[in-house]
PDB file of C-alpha atoms in Angstrom:
ATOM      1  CA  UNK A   1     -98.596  58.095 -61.199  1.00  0.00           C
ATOM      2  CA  UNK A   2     -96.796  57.072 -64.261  1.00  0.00           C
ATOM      3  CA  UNK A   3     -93.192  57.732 -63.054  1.00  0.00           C
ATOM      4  CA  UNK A   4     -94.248  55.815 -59.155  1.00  0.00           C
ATOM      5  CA  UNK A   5     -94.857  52.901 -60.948  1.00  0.00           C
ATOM      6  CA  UNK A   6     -92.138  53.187 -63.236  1.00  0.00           C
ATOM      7  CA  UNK A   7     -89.822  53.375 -60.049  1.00  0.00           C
ATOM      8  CA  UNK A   8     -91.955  50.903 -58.009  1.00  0.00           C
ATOM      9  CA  UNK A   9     -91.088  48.797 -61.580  1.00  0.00           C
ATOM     10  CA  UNK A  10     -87.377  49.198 -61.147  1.00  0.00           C
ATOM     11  CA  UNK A  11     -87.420  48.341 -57.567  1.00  0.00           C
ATOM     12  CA  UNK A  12     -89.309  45.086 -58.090  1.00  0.00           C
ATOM     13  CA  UNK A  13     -86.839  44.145 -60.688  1.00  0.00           C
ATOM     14  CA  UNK A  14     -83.716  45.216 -59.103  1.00  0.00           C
ATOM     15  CA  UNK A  15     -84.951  43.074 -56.234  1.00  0.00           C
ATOM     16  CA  UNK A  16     -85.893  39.891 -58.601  1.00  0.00           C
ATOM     17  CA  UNK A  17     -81.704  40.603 -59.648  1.00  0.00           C
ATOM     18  CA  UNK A  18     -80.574  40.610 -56.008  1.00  0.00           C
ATOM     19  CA  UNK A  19     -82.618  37.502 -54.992  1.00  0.00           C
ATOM     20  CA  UNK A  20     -81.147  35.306 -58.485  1.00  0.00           C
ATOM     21  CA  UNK A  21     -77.743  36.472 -57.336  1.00  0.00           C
ATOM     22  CA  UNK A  22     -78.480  35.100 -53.815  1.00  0.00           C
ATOM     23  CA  UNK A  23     -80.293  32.072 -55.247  1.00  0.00           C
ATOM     24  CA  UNK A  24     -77.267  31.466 -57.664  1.00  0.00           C
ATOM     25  CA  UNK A  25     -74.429  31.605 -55.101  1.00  0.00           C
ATOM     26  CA  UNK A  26     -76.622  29.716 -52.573  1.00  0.00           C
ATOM     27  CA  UNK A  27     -76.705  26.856 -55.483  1.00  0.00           C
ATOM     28  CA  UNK A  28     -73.107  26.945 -55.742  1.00  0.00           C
ATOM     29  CA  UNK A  29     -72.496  26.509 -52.482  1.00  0.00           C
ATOM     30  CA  UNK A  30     -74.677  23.921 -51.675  1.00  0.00           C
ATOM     31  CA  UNK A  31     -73.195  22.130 -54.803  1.00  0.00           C
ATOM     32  CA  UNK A  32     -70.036  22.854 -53.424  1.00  0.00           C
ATOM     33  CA  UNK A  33     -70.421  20.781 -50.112  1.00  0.00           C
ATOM     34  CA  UNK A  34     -72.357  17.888 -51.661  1.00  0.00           C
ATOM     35  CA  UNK A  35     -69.211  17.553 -53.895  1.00  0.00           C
ATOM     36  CA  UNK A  36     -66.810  17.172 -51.224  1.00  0.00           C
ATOM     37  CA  UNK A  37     -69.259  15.603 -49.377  1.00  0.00           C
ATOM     38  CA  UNK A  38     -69.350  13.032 -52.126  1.00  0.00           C
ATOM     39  CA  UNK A  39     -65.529  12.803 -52.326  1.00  0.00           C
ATOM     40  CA  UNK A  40     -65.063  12.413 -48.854  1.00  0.00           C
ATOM     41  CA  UNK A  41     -67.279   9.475 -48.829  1.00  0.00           C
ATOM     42  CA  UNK A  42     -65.801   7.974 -52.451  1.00  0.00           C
ATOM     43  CA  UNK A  43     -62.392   8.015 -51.326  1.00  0.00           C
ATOM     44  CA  UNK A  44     -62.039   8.451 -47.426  1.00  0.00           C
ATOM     45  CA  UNK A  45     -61.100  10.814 -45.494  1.00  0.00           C
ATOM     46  CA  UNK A  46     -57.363  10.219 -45.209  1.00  0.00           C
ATOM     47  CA  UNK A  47     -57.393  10.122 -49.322  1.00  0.00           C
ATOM     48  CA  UNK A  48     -59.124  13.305 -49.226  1.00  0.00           C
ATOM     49  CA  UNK A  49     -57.207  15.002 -46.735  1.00  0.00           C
ATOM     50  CA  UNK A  50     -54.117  14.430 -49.156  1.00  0.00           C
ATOM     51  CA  UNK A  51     -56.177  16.127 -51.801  1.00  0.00           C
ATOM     52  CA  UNK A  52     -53.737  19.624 -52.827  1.00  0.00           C
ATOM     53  CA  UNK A  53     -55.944  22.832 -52.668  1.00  0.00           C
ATOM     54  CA  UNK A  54     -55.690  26.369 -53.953  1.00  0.00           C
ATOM     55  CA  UNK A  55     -57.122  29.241 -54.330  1.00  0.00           C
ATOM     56  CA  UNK A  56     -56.903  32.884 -56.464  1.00  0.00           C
ATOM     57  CA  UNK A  57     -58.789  36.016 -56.774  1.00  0.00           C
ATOM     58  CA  UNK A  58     -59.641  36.860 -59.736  1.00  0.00           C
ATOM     59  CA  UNK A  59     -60.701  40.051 -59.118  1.00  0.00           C
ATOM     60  CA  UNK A  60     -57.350  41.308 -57.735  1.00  0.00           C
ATOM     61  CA  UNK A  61     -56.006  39.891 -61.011  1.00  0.00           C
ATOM     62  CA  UNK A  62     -58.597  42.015 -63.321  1.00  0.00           C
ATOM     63  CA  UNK A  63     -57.454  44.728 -61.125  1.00  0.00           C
ATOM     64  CA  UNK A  64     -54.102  45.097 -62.417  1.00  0.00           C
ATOM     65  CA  UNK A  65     -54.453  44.046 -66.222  1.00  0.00           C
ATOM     66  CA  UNK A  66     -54.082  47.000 -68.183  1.00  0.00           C
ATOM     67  CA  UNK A  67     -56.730  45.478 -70.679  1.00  0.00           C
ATOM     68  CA  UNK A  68     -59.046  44.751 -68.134  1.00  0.00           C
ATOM     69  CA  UNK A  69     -58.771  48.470 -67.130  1.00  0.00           C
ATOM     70  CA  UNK A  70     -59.504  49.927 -70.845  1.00  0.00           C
ATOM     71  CA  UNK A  71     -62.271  47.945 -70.634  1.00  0.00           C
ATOM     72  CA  UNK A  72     -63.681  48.986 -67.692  1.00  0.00           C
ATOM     73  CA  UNK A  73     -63.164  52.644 -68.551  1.00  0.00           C
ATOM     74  CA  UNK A  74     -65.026  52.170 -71.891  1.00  0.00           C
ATOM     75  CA  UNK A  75     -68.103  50.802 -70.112  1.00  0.00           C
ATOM     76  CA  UNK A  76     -67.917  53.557 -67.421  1.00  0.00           C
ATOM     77  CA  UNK A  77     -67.852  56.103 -70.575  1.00  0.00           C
ATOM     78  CA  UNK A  78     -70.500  54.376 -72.080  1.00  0.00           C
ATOM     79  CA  UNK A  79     -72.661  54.319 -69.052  1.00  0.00           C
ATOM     80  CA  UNK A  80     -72.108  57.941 -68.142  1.00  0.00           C
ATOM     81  CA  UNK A  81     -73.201  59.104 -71.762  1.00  0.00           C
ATOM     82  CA  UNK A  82     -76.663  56.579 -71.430  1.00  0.00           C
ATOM     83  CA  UNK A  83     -77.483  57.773 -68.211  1.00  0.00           C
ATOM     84  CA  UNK A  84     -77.081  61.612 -69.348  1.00  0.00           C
ATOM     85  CA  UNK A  85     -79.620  60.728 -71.992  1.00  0.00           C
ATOM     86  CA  UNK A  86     -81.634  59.201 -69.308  1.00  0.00           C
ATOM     87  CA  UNK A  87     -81.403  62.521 -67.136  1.00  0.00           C
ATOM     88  CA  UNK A  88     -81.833  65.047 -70.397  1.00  0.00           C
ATOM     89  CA  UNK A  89     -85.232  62.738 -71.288  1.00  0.00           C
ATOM     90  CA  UNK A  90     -86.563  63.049 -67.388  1.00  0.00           C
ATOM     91  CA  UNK A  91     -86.052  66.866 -67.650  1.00  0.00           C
ATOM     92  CA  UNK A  92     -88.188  67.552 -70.848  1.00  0.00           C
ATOM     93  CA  UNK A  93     -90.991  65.251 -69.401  1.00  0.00           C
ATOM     94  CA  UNK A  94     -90.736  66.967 -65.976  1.00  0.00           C
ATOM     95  CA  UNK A  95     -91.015  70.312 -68.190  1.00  0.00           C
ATOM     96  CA  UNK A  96     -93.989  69.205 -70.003  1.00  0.00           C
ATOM     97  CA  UNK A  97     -95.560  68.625 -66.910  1.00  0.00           C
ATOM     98  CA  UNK A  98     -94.682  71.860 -65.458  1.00  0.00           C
ATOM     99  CA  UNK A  99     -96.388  73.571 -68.961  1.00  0.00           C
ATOM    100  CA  UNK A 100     -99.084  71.241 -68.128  1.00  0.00           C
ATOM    101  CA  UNK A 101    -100.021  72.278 -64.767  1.00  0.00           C
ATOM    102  CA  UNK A 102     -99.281  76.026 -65.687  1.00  0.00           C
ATOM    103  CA  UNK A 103    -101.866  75.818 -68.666  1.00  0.00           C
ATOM    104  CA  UNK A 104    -104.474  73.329 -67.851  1.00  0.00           C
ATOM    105  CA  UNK A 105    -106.992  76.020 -66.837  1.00  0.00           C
ATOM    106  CA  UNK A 106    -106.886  77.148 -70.190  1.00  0.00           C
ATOM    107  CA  UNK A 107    -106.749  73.531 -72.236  1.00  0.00           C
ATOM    108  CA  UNK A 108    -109.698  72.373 -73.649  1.00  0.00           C
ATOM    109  CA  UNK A 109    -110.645  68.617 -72.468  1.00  0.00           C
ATOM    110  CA  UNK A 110    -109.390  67.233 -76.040  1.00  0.00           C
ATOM    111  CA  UNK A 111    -106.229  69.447 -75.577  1.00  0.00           C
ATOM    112  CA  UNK A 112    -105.673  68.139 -71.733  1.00  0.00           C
ATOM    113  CA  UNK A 113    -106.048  64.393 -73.320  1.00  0.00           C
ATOM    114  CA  UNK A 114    -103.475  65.046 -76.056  1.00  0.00           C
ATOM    115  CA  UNK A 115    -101.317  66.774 -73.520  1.00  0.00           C
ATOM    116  CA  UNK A 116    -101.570  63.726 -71.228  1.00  0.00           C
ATOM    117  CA  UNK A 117    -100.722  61.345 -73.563  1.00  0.00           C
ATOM    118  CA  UNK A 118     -97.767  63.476 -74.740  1.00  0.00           C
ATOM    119  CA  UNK A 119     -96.268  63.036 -71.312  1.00  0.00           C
ATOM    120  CA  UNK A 120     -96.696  59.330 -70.543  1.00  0.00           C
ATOM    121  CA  UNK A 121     -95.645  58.473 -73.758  1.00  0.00           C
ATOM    122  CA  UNK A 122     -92.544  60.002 -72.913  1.00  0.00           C
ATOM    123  CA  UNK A 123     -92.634  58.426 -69.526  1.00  0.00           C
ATOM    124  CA  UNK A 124     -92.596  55.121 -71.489  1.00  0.00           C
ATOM    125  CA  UNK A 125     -89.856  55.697 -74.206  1.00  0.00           C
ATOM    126  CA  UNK A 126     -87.501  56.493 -71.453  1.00  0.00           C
ATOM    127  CA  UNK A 127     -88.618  53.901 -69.528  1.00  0.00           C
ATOM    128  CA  UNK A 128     -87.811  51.747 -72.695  1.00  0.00           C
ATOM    129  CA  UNK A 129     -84.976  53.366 -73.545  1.00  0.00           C
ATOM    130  CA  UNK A 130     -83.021  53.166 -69.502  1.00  0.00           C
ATOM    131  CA  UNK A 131     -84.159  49.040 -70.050  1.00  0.00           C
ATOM    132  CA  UNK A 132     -82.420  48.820 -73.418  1.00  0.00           C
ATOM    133  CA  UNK A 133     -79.447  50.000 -72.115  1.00  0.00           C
ATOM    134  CA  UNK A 134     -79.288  48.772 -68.014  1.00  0.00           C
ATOM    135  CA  UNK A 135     -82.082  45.965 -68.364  1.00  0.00           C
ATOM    136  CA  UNK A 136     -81.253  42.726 -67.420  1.00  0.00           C
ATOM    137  CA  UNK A 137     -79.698  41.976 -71.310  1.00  0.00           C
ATOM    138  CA  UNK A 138     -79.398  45.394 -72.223  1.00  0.00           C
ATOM    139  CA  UNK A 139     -76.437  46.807 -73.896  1.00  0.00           C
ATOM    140  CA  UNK A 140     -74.633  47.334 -71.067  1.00  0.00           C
ATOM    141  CA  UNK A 141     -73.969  43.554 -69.825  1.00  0.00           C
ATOM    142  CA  UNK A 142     -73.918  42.410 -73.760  1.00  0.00           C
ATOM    143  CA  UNK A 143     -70.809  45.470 -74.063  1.00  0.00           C
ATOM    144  CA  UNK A 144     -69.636  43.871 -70.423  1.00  0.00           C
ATOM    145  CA  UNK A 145     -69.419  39.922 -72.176  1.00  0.00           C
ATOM    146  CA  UNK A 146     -67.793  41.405 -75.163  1.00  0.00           C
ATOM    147  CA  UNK A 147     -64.941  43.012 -73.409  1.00  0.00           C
ATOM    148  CA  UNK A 148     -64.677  41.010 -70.047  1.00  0.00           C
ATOM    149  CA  UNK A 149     -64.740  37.353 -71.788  1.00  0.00           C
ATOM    150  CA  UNK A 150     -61.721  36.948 -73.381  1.00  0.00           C
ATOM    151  CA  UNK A 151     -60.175  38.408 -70.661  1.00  0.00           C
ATOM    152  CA  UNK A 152     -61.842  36.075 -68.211  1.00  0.00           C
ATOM    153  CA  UNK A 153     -60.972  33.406 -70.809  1.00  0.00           C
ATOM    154  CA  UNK A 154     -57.228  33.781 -70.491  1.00  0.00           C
ATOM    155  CA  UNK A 155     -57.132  33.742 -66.680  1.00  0.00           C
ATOM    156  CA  UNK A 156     -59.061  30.520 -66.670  1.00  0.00           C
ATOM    157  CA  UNK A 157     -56.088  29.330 -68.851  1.00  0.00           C
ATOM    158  CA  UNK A 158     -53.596  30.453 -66.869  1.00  0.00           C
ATOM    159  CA  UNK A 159     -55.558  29.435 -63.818  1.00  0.00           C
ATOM    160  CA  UNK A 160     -55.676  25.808 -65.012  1.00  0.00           C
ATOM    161  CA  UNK A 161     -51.681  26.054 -66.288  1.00  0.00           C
ATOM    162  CA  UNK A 162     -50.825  27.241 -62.726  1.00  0.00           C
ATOM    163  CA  UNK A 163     -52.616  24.295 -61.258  1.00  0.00           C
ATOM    164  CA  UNK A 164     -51.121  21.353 -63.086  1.00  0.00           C
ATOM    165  CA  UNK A 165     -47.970  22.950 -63.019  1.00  0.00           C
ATOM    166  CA  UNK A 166     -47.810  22.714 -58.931  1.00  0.00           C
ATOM    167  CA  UNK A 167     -49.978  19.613 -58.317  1.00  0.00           C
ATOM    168  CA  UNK A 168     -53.450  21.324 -57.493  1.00  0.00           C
ATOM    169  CA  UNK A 169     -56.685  18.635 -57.001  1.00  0.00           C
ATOM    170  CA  UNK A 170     -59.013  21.867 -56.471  1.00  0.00           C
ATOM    171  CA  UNK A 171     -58.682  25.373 -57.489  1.00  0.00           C
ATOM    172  CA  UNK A 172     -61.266  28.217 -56.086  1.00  0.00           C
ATOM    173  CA  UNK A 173     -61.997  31.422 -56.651  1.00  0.00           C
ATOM    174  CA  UNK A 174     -62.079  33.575 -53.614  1.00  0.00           C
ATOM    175  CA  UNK A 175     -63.587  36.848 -55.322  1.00  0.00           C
ATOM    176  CA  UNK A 176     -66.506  33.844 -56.901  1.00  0.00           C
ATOM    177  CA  UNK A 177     -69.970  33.308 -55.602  1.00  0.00           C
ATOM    178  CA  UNK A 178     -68.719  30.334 -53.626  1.00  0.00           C
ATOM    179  CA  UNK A 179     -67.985  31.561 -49.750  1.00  0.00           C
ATOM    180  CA  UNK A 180     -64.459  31.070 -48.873  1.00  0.00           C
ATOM    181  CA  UNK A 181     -64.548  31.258 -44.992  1.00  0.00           C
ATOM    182  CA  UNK A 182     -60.966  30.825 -44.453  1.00  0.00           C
ATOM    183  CA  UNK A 183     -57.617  30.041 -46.282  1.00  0.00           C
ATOM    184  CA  UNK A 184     -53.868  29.905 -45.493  1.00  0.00           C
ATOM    185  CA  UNK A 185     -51.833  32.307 -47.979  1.00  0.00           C
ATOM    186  CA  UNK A 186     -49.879  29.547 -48.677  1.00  0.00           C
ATOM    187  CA  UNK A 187     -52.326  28.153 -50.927  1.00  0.00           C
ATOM    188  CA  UNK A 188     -52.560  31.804 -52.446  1.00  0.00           C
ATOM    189  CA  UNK A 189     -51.881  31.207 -56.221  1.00  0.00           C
ATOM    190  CA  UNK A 190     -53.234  34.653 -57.309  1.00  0.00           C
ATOM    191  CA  UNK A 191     -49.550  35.703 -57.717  1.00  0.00           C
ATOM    192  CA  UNK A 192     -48.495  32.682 -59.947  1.00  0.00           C
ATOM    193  CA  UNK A 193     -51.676  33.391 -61.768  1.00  0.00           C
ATOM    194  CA  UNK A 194     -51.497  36.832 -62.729  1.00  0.00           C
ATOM    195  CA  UNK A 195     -47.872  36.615 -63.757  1.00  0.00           C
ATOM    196  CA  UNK A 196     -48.885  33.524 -65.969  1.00  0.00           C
ATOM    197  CA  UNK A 197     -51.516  36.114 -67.289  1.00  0.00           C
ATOM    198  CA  UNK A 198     -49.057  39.011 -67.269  1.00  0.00           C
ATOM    199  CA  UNK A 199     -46.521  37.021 -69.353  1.00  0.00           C
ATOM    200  CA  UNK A 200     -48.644  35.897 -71.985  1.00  0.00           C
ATOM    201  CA  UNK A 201     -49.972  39.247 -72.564  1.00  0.00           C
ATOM    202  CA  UNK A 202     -46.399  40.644 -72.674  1.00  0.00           C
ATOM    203  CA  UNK A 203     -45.731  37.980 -75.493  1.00  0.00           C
ATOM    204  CA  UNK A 204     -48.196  38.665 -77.230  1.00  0.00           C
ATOM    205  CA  UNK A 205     -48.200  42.101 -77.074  1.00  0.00           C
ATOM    206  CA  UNK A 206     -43.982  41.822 -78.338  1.00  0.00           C
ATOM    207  CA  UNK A 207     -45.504  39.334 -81.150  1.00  0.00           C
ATOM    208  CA  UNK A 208     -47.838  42.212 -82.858  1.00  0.00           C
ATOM    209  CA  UNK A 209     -44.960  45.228 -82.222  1.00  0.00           C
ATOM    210  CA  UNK A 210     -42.445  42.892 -84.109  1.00  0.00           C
ATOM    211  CA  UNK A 211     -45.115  41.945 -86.681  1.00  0.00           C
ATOM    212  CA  UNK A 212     -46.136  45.627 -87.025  1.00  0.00           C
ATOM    213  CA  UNK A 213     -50.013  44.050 -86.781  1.00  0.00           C
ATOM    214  CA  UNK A 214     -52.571  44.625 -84.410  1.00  0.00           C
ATOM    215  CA  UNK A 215     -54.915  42.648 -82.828  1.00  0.00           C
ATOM    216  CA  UNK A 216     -58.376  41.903 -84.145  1.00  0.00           C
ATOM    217  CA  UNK A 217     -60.876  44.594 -83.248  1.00  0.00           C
ATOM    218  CA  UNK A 218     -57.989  47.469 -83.003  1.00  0.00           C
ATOM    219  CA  UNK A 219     -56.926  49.863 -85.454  1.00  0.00           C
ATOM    220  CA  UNK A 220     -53.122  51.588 -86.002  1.00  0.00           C
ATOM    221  CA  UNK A 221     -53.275  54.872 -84.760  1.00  0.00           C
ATOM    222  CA  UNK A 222     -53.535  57.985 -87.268  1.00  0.00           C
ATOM    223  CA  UNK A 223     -51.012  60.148 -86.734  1.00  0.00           C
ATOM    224  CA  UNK A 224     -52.799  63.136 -88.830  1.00  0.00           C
ATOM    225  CA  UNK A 225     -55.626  62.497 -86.737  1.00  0.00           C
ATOM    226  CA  UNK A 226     -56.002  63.666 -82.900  1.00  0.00           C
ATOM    227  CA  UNK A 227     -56.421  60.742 -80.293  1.00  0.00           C
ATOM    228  CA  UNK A 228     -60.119  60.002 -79.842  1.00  0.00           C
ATOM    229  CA  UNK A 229     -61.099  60.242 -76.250  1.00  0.00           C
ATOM    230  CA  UNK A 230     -60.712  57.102 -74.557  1.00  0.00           C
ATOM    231  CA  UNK A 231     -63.806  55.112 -74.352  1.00  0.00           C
ATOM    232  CA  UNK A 232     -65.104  53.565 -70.985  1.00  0.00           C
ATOM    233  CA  UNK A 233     -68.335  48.383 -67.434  1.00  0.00           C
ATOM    234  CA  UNK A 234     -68.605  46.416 -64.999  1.00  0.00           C
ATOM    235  CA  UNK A 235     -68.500  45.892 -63.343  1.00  0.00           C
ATOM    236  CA  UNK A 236     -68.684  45.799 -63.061  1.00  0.00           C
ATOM    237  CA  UNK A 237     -69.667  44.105 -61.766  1.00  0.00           C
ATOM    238  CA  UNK A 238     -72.660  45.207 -60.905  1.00  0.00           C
ATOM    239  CA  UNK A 239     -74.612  47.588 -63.247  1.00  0.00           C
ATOM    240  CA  UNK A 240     -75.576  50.819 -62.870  1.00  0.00           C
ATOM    241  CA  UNK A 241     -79.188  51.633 -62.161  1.00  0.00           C
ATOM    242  CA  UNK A 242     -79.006  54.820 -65.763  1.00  0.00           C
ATOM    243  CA  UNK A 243     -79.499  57.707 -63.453  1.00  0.00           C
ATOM    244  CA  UNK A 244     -81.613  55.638 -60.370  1.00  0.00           C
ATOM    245  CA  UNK A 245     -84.955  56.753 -61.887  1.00  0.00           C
ATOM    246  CA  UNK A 246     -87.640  54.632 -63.807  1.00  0.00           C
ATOM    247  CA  UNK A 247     -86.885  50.211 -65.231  1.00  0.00           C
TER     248      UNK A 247
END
């Protein structure tokens, strides 16, 4: 009964996740329309129809940053090692209750109580333990905002560089929450975007080789040391559910 409601648990809040996504974009969206709604009615609609617009997708940038890939592997790794824990915990408690069931003919009632309690206890620190690290602000989306952000940061930048550069009134994001129905590829700046992106990463990167410094949060290789195994997040972009079983 324990581990049904644990999994009736996760489905209730993996449903509350889906419907805030829905709710969020849905926001957007509407918020969207009432501000060109609002623009069409401040300034006309042959002033607005000279208005320049773009868009990029972001995600097909991410997609071919090497940083953005390191840190996508490190918070696959990091995923795959809490779910194993996950799966290693749900084997010992589906043991004890194998022992259980095998011995309870020969438990006294005080023994079946303590044996009992063993198991749902255990049923609840995993429980605990799969929320710490998938909930809602578990480690895993804190690890994703750690990596992800700066990352994010300097497309923005470059996003925003792009646009003044050309002209743009309005720049959206087609891989966003807001629906993009339609667009000619000629107002496609994902290109100009990622080789803003691209460039600055390229500088910097030449900047720390000719300094002989890193960047903060990495360390100079040890060349009497073997190379750790490469650490794994997103994304994704959505998170995984640590194994499918319990919150």
């Amino acid at each position: 009964m324990q581990i049904l409601r644990s999994a009736q648990n996760d489905i209730k809040e993996k449903i509350f996740v889906m419907m805030r996504i829905y709710l969020s974009a849905a926001v957007r969206f509407v918020s969207l329309c009432s501000l060109m709604l609002f623009s069409w009615m401040l300034c006309g609609a042959e002033v607005f129809a000279q208005q320049k617009i773009g868009y990029v997708d972001s995600q097909a940038i991410i997609d071919q940053l090497p940083d953005a890939q390191d840190a996508k592997r490190k918070l696959e790794t990091l995923s795959r090692e809490w779910q194993e824990e996950v799966r290693k915990r749900r084997e010992k408690i589906g043991q004890l209750f194998k022992d259980y069931q095998a011995k309870e003919i020969l438990y006294t009632d005080e023994l079946k109580q303590q044996k009992r309690k063993e198991i749902v206890d255990a049923e609840q620190d995993v429980s605990t333990y799969q929320n710490t690290k998938f909930g809602a602000s578990g480690d895993y989306f804190k690890q994703q905002t750690d990596l992800m952000r700066p990352i994010q940061d300097r497309i923005f930048r470059a996003m925003s560089d792009v646009a003044k550069a050309n002209g743009y009134d309005f720049v959206f994001d087609k891989s966003g929450e807001i629906l993009l129905l339609y667009a000619k590829e000629d107002f496609d700046l994902t290109a100009l975007v990622l080789e803003k992106v691209s460039g600055r990463l390229r500088t910097a990167t030449g900047a720390e080789a000719q300094s002989g410094t890193t960047s903060p949060g990495t360390t100079q290789p040890n060349p009497s040391q073997p190379n750790p195994v490469q650490s794994p997040s997103p994304v994704p972009q959505t998170p995984p559910t640590g194994g499918g079983d319990g919150k």
